[in-house]
C-alpha atoms as one frame of an Amber mdcrd trajectory, in Angstrom:
protein
 110.726 128.188  94.938 113.497 125.618  94.498 116.083 128.413  94.500 114.671
 129.797  97.751 114.806 126.373  99.423 118.394 125.809  98.424 119.580 129.333
  99.189 117.972 129.209 102.621 119.907 126.036 103.447 123.157 127.933 102.900
 122.050 130.758 105.158 121.084 128.353 107.917 124.443 126.592 107.686 126.213
 129.881 108.423 124.063 130.869 111.408 123.143 128.879 114.513 120.996 126.374
 112.669 119.277 125.221 115.851 118.205 128.744 116.814 114.431 128.412 117.152
 113.619 131.133 114.618 116.044 129.709 112.030 114.864 126.165 112.609 111.177
 127.079 112.247 111.990 128.710 108.896 113.946 125.658 107.810 111.121 123.370
 108.917 108.634 125.409 106.862 110.930 124.874 103.878 110.873 121.141 104.652
 107.066 121.196 104.443 107.240 123.070 101.133 109.822 120.645  99.765 107.524
 117.721 100.579 104.620 119.546  98.935 106.407 120.274  95.663 108.585 117.148
  95.558 111.963 118.891  95.915 114.335 115.929  95.964 117.390 118.211  95.773
 116.447 120.178  98.903 115.448 117.099 100.896 118.565 115.192  99.884 120.656
 117.971 101.471 118.439 118.405 104.555 117.874 114.772 105.534 120.557 112.966
 107.507 121.778 109.734 105.907 120.230 107.889 108.886 116.850 109.649 108.403
 113.785 107.609 109.385 110.060 108.500 109.282 107.384 106.553 111.132 103.960
 107.432 109.746 100.496 107.122 111.265 100.294 104.011 113.480 103.447 102.709
 111.766 101.367 102.243 108.595 104.474 103.266 106.657 108.096 103.535 107.683
 110.553 105.276 105.374 114.269 105.755 105.094 115.774 108.731 103.312 116.050
 106.816 100.026 112.458 105.601 100.248 111.091 109.096 100.936 113.061 110.625
  98.069 111.648 107.970  95.705 108.081 108.474  96.964 107.968 112.252  96.610
 108.904 112.011  92.923 105.429 110.617  92.268 102.781 113.286  91.525 100.154
 111.525  93.652 102.440 111.820  96.697 102.511 115.602  96.488 100.057 117.627
  98.520  98.036 120.591  97.299  99.096 122.431 100.458 101.056 121.653 103.655
 101.372 123.885 106.688 102.620 123.467 110.237 101.146 125.278 113.208 101.212
 125.256 117.001 104.899 124.315 116.836 107.153 124.238 119.889 110.887 123.549
 120.067 112.670 121.451 122.689 116.479 121.683 122.656 119.141 119.593 124.344
 122.727 120.098 123.220 123.010 119.771 119.452 119.492 118.344 119.060 116.097
 120.015 118.735 112.753 118.257 118.604 109.978 120.247 116.968 106.508 119.217
 118.049 103.269 120.501 116.554 100.473 120.023 114.081 100.671 119.734 110.319
  97.650 120.191 108.061  97.850 118.554 104.645  95.417 119.158 101.776  95.384
 116.589  98.978  93.123 116.056  96.019  90.676 113.191  96.292  90.912 110.496
  93.602  88.241 112.398  91.614  90.884 115.096  91.079  88.404 117.853  91.921
  87.775 117.999  95.663  90.255 118.461  98.469  90.501 116.468 101.650  92.334
 117.790 104.676  94.176 115.702 107.233  95.779 116.979 110.404  98.770 115.245
 111.941 100.575 115.556 115.263 104.283 115.465 114.479 107.678 115.277 116.111
 110.695 116.137 113.962 114.209 115.707 115.317 116.926 118.009 113.986 120.609
 117.665 114.823 123.493 120.044 114.181 126.446 118.503 112.358 129.421 120.651
 111.382 127.307 123.822 111.416 124.416 122.397 109.380 121.003 121.265 110.524
 120.033 117.763 109.482 116.595 116.240 109.878 117.192 112.888 111.541 113.734
 111.540 112.347 110.031 112.222 111.925 107.036 110.646 113.581 103.498 111.567
 112.541 100.093 110.560 113.868  96.851 111.445 112.101  94.511 113.173 114.542
  91.758 114.336 112.182  90.659 114.027 108.569  87.843 115.507 106.492  87.484
 112.097 104.853  86.207 110.566 108.076  89.267 108.413 108.823
């Protein structure tokens, strides 16, 4: 899977990276990279100025902070998937807006809990490559009752 993530980045760099179809594929790879803890892929994708504001600003992360967090096994999700995604483009910037469902193991290590988030992810084109500049997520539903 790591090979696929990295090889896809090269393909996107050669094509119009902000083309909606290409960007949706790249964004799906972003979700997978978060799920499996692919520091190498995310290090290439995330802009140096990357910033993520989580649910109700409960956590705010820079690129370095996110890369450190995803190395921890408890930070990795069992499954991540985006759906109902729309793209909004202006110049060399595209904002993807949609829903992301994340399944994680409960502390008992046996049962899954699902959370759904509304997200906005801002991609910019720099020298033919797409870079993820910013993410904002808001939890809208959870099977854990939160």
